[in-house]
PDB file of C-alpha atoms in Angstrom:
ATOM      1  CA  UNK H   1     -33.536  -6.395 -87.178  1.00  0.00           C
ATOM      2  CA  UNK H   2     -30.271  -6.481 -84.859  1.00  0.00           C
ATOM      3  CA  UNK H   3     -30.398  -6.859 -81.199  1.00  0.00           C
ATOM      4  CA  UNK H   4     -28.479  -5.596 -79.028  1.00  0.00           C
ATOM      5  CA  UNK H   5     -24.734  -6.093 -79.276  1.00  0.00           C
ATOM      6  CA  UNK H   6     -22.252  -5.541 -76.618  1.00  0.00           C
ATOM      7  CA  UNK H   7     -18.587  -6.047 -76.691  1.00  0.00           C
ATOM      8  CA  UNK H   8     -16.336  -7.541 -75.576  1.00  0.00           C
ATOM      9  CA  UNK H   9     -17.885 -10.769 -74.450  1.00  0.00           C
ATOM     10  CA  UNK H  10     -15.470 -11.515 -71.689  1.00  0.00           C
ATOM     11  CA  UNK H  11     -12.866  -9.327 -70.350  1.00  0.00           C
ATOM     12  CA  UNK H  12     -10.024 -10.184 -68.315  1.00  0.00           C
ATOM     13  CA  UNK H  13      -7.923  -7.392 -66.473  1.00  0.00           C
ATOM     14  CA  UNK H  14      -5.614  -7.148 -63.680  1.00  0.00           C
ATOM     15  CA  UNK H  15      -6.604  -5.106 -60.646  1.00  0.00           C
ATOM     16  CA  UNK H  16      -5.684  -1.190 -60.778  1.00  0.00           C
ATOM     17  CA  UNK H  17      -6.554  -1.243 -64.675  1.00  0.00           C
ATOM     18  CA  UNK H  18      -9.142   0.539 -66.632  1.00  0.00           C
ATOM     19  CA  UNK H  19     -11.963  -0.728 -68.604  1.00  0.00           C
ATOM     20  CA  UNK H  20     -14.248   0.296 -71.316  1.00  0.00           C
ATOM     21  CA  UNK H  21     -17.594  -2.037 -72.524  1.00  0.00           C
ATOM     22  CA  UNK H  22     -19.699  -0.781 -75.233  1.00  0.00           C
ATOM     23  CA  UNK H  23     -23.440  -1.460 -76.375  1.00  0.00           C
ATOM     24  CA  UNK H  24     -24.833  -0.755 -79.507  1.00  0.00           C
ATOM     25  CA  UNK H  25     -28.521  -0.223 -78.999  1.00  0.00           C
ATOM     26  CA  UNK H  26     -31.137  -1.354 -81.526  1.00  0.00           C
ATOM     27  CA  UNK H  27     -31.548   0.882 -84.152  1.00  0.00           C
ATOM     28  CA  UNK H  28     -33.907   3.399 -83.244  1.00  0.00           C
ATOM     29  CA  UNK H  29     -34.691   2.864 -79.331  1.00  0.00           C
ATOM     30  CA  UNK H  30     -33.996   5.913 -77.670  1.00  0.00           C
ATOM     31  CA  UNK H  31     -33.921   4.570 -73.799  1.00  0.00           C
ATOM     32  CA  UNK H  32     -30.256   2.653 -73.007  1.00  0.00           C
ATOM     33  CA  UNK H  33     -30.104   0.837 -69.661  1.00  0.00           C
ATOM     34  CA  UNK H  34     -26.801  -0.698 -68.025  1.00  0.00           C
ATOM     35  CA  UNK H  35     -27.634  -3.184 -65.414  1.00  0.00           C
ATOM     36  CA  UNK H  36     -24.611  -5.397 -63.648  1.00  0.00           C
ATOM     37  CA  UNK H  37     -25.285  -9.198 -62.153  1.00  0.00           C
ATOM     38  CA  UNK H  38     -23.038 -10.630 -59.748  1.00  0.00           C
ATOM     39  CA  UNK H  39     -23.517 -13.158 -57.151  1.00  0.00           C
ATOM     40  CA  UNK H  40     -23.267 -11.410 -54.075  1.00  0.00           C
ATOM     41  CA  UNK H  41     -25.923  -8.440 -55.445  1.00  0.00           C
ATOM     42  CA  UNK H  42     -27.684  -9.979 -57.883  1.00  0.00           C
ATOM     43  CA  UNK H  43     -28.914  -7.902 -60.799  1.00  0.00           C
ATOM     44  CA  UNK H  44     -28.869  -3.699 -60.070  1.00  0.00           C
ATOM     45  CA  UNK H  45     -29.671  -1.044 -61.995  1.00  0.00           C
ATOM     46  CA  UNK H  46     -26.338   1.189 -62.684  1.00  0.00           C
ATOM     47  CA  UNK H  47     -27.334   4.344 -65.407  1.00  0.00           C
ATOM     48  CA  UNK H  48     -29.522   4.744 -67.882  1.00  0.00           C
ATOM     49  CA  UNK H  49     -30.364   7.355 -70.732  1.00  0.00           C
ATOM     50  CA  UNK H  50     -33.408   8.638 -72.745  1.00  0.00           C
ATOM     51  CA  UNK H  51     -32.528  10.836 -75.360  1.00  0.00           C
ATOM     52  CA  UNK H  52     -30.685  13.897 -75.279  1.00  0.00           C
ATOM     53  CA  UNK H  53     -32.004  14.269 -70.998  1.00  0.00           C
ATOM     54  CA  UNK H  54     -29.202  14.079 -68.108  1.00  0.00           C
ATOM     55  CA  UNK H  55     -28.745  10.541 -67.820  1.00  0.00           C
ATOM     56  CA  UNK H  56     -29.683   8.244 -64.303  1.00  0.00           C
ATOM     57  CA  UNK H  57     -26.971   7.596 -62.403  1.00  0.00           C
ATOM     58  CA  UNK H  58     -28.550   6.916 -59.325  1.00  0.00           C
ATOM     59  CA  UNK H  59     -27.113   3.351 -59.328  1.00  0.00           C
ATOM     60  CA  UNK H  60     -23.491   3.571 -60.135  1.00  0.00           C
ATOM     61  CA  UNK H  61     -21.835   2.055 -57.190  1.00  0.00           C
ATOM     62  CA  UNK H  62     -18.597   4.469 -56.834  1.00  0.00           C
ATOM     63  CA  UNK H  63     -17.521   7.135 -58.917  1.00  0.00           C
ATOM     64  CA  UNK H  64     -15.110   4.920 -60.753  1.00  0.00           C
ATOM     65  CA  UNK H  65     -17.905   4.295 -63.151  1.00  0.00           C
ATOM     66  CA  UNK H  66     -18.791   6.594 -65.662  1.00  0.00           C
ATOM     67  CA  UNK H  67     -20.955   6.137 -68.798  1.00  0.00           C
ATOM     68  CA  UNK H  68     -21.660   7.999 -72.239  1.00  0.00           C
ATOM     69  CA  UNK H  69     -23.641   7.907 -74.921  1.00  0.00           C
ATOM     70  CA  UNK H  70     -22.325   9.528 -78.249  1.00  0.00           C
ATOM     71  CA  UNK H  71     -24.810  10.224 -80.758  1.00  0.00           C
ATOM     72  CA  UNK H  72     -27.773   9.200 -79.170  1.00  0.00           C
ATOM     73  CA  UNK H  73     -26.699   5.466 -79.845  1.00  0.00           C
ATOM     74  CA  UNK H  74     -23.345   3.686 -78.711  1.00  0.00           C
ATOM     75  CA  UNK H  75     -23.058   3.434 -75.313  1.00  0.00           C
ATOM     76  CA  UNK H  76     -19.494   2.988 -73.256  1.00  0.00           C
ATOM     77  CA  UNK H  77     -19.563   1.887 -69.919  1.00  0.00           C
ATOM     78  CA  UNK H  78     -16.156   2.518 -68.097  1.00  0.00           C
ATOM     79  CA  UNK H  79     -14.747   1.439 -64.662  1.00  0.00           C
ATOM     80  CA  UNK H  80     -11.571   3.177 -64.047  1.00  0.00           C
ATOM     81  CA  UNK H  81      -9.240   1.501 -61.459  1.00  0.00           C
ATOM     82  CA  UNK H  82     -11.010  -1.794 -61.423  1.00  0.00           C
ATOM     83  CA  UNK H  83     -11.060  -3.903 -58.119  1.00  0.00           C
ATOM     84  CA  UNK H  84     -11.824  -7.425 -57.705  1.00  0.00           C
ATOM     85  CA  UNK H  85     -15.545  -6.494 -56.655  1.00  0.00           C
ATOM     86  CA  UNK H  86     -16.046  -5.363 -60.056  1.00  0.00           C
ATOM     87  CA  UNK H  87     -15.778  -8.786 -61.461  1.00  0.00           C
ATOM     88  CA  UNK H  88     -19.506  -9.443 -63.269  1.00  0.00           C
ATOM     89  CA  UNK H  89     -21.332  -9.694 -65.783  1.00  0.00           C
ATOM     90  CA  UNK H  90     -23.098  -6.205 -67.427  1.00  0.00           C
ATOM     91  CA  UNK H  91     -26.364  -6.052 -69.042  1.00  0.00           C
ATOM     92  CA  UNK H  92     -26.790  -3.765 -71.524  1.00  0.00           C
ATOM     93  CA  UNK H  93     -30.598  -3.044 -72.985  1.00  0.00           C
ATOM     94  CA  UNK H  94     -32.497  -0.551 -75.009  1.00  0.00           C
ATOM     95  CA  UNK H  95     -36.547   0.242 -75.129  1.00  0.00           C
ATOM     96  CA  UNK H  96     -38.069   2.529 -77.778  1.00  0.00           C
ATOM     97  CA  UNK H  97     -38.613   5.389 -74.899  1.00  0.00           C
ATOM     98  CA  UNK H  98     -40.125   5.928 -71.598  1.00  0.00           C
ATOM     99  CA  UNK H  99     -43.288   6.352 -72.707  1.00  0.00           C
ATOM    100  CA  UNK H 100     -46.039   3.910 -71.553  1.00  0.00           C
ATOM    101  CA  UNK H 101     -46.221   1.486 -74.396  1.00  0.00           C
ATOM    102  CA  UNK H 102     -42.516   1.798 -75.476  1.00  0.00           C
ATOM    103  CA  UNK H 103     -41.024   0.333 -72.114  1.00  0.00           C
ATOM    104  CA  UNK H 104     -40.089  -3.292 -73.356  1.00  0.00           C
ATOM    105  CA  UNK H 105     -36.641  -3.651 -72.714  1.00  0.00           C
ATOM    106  CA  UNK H 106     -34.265  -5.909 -75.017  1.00  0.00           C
ATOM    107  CA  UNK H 107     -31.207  -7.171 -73.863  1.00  0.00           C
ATOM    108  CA  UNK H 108     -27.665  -7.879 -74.849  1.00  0.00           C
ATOM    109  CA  UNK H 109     -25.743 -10.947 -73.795  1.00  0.00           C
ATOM    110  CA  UNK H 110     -23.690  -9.031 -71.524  1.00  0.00           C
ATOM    111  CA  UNK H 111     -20.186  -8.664 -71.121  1.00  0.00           C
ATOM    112  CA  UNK H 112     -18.701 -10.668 -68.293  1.00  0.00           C
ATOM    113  CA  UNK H 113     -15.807  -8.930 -66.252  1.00  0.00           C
ATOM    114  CA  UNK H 114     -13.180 -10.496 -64.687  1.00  0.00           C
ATOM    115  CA  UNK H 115     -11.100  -8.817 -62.174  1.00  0.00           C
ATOM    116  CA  UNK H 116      -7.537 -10.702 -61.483  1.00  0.00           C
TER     117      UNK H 116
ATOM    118  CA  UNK T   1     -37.282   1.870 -53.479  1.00  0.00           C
ATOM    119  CA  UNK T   2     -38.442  -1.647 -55.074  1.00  0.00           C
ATOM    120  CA  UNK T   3     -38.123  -4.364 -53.569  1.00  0.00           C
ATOM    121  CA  UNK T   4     -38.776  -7.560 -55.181  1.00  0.00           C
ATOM    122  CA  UNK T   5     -38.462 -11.032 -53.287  1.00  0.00           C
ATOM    123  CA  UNK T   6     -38.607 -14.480 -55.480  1.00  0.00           C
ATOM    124  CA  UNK T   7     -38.583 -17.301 -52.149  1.00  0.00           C
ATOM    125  CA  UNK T   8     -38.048 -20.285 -54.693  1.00  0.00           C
ATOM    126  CA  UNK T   9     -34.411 -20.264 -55.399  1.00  0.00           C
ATOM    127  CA  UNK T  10     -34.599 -23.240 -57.497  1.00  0.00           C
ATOM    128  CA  UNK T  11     -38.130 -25.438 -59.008  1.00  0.00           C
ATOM    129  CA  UNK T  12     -37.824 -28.935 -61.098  1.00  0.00           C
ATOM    130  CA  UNK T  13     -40.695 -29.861 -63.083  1.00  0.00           C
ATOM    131  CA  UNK T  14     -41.270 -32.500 -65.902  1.00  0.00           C
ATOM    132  CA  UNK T  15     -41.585 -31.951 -69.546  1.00  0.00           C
ATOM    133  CA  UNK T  16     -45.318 -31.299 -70.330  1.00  0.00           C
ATOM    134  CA  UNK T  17     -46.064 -30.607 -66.659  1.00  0.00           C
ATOM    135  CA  UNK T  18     -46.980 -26.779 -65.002  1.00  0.00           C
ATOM    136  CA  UNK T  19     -45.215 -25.168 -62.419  1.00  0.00           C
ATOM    137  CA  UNK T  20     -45.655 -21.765 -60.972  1.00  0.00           C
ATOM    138  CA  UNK T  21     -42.666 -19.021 -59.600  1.00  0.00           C
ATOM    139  CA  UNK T  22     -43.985 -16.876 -57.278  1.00  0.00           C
ATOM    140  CA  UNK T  23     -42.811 -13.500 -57.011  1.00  0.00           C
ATOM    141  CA  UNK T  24     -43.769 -10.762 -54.501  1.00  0.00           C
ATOM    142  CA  UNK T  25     -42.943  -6.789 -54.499  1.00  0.00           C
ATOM    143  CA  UNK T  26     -42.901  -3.770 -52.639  1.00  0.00           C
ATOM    144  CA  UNK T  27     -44.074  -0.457 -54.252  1.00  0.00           C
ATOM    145  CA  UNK T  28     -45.507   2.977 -53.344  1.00  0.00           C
ATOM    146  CA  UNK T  29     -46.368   3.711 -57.013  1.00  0.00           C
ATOM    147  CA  UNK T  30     -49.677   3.078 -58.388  1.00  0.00           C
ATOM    148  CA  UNK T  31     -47.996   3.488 -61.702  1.00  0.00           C
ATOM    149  CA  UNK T  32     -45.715   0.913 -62.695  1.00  0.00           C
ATOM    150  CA  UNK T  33     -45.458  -2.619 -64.941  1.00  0.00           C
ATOM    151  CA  UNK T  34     -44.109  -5.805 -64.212  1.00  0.00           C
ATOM    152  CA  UNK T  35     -41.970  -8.435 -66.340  1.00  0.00           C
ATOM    153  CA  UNK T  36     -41.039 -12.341 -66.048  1.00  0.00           C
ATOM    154  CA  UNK T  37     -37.520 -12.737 -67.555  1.00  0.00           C
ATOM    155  CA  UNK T  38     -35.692 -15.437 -68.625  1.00  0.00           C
ATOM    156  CA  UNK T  39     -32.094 -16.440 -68.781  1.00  0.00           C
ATOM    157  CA  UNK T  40     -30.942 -19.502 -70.425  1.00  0.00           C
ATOM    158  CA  UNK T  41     -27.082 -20.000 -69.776  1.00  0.00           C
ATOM    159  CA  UNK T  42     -26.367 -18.222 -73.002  1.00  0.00           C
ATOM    160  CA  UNK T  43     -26.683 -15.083 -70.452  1.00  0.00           C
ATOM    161  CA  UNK T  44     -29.601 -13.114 -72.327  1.00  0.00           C
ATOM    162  CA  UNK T  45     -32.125 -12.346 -70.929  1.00  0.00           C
ATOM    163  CA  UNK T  46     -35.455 -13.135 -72.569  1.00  0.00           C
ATOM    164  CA  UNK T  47     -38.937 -11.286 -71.812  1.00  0.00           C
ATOM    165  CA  UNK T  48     -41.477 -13.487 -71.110  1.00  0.00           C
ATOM    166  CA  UNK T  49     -44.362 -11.605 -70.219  1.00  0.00           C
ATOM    167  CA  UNK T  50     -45.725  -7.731 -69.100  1.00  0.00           C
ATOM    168  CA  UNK T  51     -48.174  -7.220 -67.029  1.00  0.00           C
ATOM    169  CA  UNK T  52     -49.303  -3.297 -66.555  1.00  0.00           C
ATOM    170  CA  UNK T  53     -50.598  -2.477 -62.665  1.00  0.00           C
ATOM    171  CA  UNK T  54     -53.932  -0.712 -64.271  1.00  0.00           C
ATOM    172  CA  UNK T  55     -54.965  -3.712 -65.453  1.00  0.00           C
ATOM    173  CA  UNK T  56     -56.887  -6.119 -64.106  1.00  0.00           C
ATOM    174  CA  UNK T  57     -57.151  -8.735 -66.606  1.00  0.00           C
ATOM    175  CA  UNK T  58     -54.334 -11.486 -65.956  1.00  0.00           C
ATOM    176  CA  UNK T  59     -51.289 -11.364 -69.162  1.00  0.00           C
ATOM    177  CA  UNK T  60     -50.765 -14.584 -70.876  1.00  0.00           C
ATOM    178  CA  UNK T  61     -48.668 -15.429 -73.919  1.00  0.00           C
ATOM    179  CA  UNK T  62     -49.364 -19.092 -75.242  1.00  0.00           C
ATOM    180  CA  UNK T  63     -47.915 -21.160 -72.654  1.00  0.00           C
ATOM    181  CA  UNK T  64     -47.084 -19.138 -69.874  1.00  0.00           C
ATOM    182  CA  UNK T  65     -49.879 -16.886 -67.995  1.00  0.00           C
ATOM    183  CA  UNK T  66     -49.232 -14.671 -64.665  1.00  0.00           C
ATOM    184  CA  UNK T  67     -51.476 -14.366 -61.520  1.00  0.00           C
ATOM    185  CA  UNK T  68     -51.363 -10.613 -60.508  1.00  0.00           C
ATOM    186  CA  UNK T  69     -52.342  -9.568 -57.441  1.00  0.00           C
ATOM    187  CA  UNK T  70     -52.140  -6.409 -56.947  1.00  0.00           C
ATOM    188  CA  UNK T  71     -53.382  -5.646 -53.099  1.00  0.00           C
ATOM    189  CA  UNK T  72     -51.419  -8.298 -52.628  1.00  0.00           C
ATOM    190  CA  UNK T  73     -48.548  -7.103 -54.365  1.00  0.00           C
ATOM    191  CA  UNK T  74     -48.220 -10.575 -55.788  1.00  0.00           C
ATOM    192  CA  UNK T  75     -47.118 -11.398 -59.368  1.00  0.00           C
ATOM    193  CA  UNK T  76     -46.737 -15.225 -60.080  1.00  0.00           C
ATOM    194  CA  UNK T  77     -45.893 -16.821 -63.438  1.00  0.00           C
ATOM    195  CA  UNK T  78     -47.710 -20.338 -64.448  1.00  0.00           C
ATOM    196  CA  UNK T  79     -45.173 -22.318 -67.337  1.00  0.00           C
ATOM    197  CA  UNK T  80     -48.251 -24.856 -68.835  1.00  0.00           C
ATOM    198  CA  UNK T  81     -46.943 -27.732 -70.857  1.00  0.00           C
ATOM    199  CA  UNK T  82     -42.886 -27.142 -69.869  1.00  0.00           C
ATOM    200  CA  UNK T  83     -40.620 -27.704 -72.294  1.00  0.00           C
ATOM    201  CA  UNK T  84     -36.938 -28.852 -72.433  1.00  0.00           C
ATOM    202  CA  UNK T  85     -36.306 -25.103 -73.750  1.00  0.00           C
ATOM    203  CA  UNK T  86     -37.421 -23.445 -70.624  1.00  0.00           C
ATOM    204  CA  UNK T  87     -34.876 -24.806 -68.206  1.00  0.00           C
ATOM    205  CA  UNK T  88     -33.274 -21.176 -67.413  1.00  0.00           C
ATOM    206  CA  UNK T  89     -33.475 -18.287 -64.541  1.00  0.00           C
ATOM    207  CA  UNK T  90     -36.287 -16.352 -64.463  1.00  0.00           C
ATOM    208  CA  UNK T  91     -36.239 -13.080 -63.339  1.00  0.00           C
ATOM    209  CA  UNK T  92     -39.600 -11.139 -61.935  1.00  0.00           C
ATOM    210  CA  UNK T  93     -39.195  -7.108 -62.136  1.00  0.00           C
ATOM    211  CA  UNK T  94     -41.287  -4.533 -61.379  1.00  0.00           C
ATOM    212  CA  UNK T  95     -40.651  -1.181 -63.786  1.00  0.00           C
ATOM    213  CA  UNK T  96     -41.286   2.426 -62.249  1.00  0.00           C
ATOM    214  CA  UNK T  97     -42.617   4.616 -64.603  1.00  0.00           C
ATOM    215  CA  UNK T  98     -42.200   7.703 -62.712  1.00  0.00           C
ATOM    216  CA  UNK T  99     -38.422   6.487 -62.653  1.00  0.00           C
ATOM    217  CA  UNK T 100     -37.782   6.086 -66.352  1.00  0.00           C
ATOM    218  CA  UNK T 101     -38.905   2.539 -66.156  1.00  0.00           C
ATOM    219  CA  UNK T 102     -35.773   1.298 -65.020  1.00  0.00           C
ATOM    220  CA  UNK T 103     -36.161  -2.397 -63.284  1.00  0.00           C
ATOM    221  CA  UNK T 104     -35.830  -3.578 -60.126  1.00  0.00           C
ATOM    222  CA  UNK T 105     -35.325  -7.491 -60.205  1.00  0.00           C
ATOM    223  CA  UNK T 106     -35.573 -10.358 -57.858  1.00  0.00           C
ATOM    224  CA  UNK T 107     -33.368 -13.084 -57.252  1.00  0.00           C
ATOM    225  CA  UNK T 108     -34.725 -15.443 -59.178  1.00  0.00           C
ATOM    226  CA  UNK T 109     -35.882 -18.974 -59.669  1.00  0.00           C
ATOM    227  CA  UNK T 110     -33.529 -21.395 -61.158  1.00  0.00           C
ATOM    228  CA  UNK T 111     -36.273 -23.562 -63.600  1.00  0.00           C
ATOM    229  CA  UNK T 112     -35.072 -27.093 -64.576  1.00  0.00           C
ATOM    230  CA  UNK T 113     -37.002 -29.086 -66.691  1.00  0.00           C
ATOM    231  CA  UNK T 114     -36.616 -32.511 -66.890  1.00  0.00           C
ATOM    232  CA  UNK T 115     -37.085 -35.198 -69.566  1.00  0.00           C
TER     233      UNK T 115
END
């Protein structure tokens, strides 16, 4: 089947705007991870979401980053006021669940985000 | 908190030659699994292999096998036979299950493979 799709690709924006990147989860997997990789931190967890639970958002860096999940499915990542430090790439991925066999995550081919 | 240290920034090796990546971690779980991940430039990343901490027995899928450790909080990854294909970052990463198995990754090791 489908992997997992994120859009856009690339994104270029000018400092002080806001931003919105979506990933569409393979059909079925309930667990949705964000992850960003940049070259000064590397790869870091930011949210993630199992089900209909409170979602992790122990690693969102500020609170100009926010994240939904509509439906148990899409997933929109957005970084309000965007600053130059925010320029990366973000990983989106999905696993069937938390549950002990079902942790395999599959990734998207990230959106990279570029800050002007 | 994970912490996950990869000290080989950057490994050449010959086509049809091995070459390990080492990867060490921190962890106060005992319950927890741990991935190799590559990244070709295309940007996605690729699992490789799982290894799950209960287990003794050492993961391998065909050509590339991992060395786990686990006193030694040690998880290396053999690539037997390399291949053109594998040039890429890989990516070691313990997962916390206690923590909605949400992955903490190293720095990685930049793989080049060479004809």
């Amino acid at each position: 089947g489908a992997g997992v799709s994120q859009s856009p690709s690339n994104k270029v924006t000018e400092k002080g705007k806001d931003v919105e990147l979506r990933c569409d989860p393979i059909s079925g997997h309930t667990a949705l991870y964000w992850y960003r990789q940049s070259l000064g931190q590397g790869l870091e967890f930011l949210i993630y979401f199992q089900g209909n639970s409170a979602p992790d958002k122990s690693g969102l860096p500020s609170d100009r980053f926010s994240a939904e999940r509509t439906g148990g499915s899409v997933s929109t990542l957005t970084i309000q006021r965007t600053q130059q430090e925010d320029s990366a790439v973000y990983l989106c991925a999905s696993s069937l669940g938390s549950g002990v066999a079902k942790n395999i995550q599959y990734f998207g081919a990230g959106t990279r985000l570029s800050v002007l | 908190a994970q912490t996950v240290t990869q000290s080989q920034p950057e490994m050449s090796v010959q086509e049809a030659e091995t070459v390990t990546l080492s990867c060490t971690y921190d962890t106060s779980e005992n319950n927890y699994y741990l991935f190799w991940y590559k990244q070709p430039p295309s940007r996605q990343m690729i699992l490789v292999i799982r290894q799950e901490a209960y287990k003794q027995q050492n993961a391998t899928e065909n050509r590339f096998s991992v060395n786990f450790q686990k006193a030694a909080k040690s998880f290396s990854l053999k690539i037997s036979d390399s291949q053109l294909g594998d040039t890429a970052m890989y990516f070691c990463a313990p997962s916390r299950v206690a923590a909605g198995n949400k992955l903490t990754f190293g720095g990685g090791t930049r793989v080049l493979v060479k004809p």
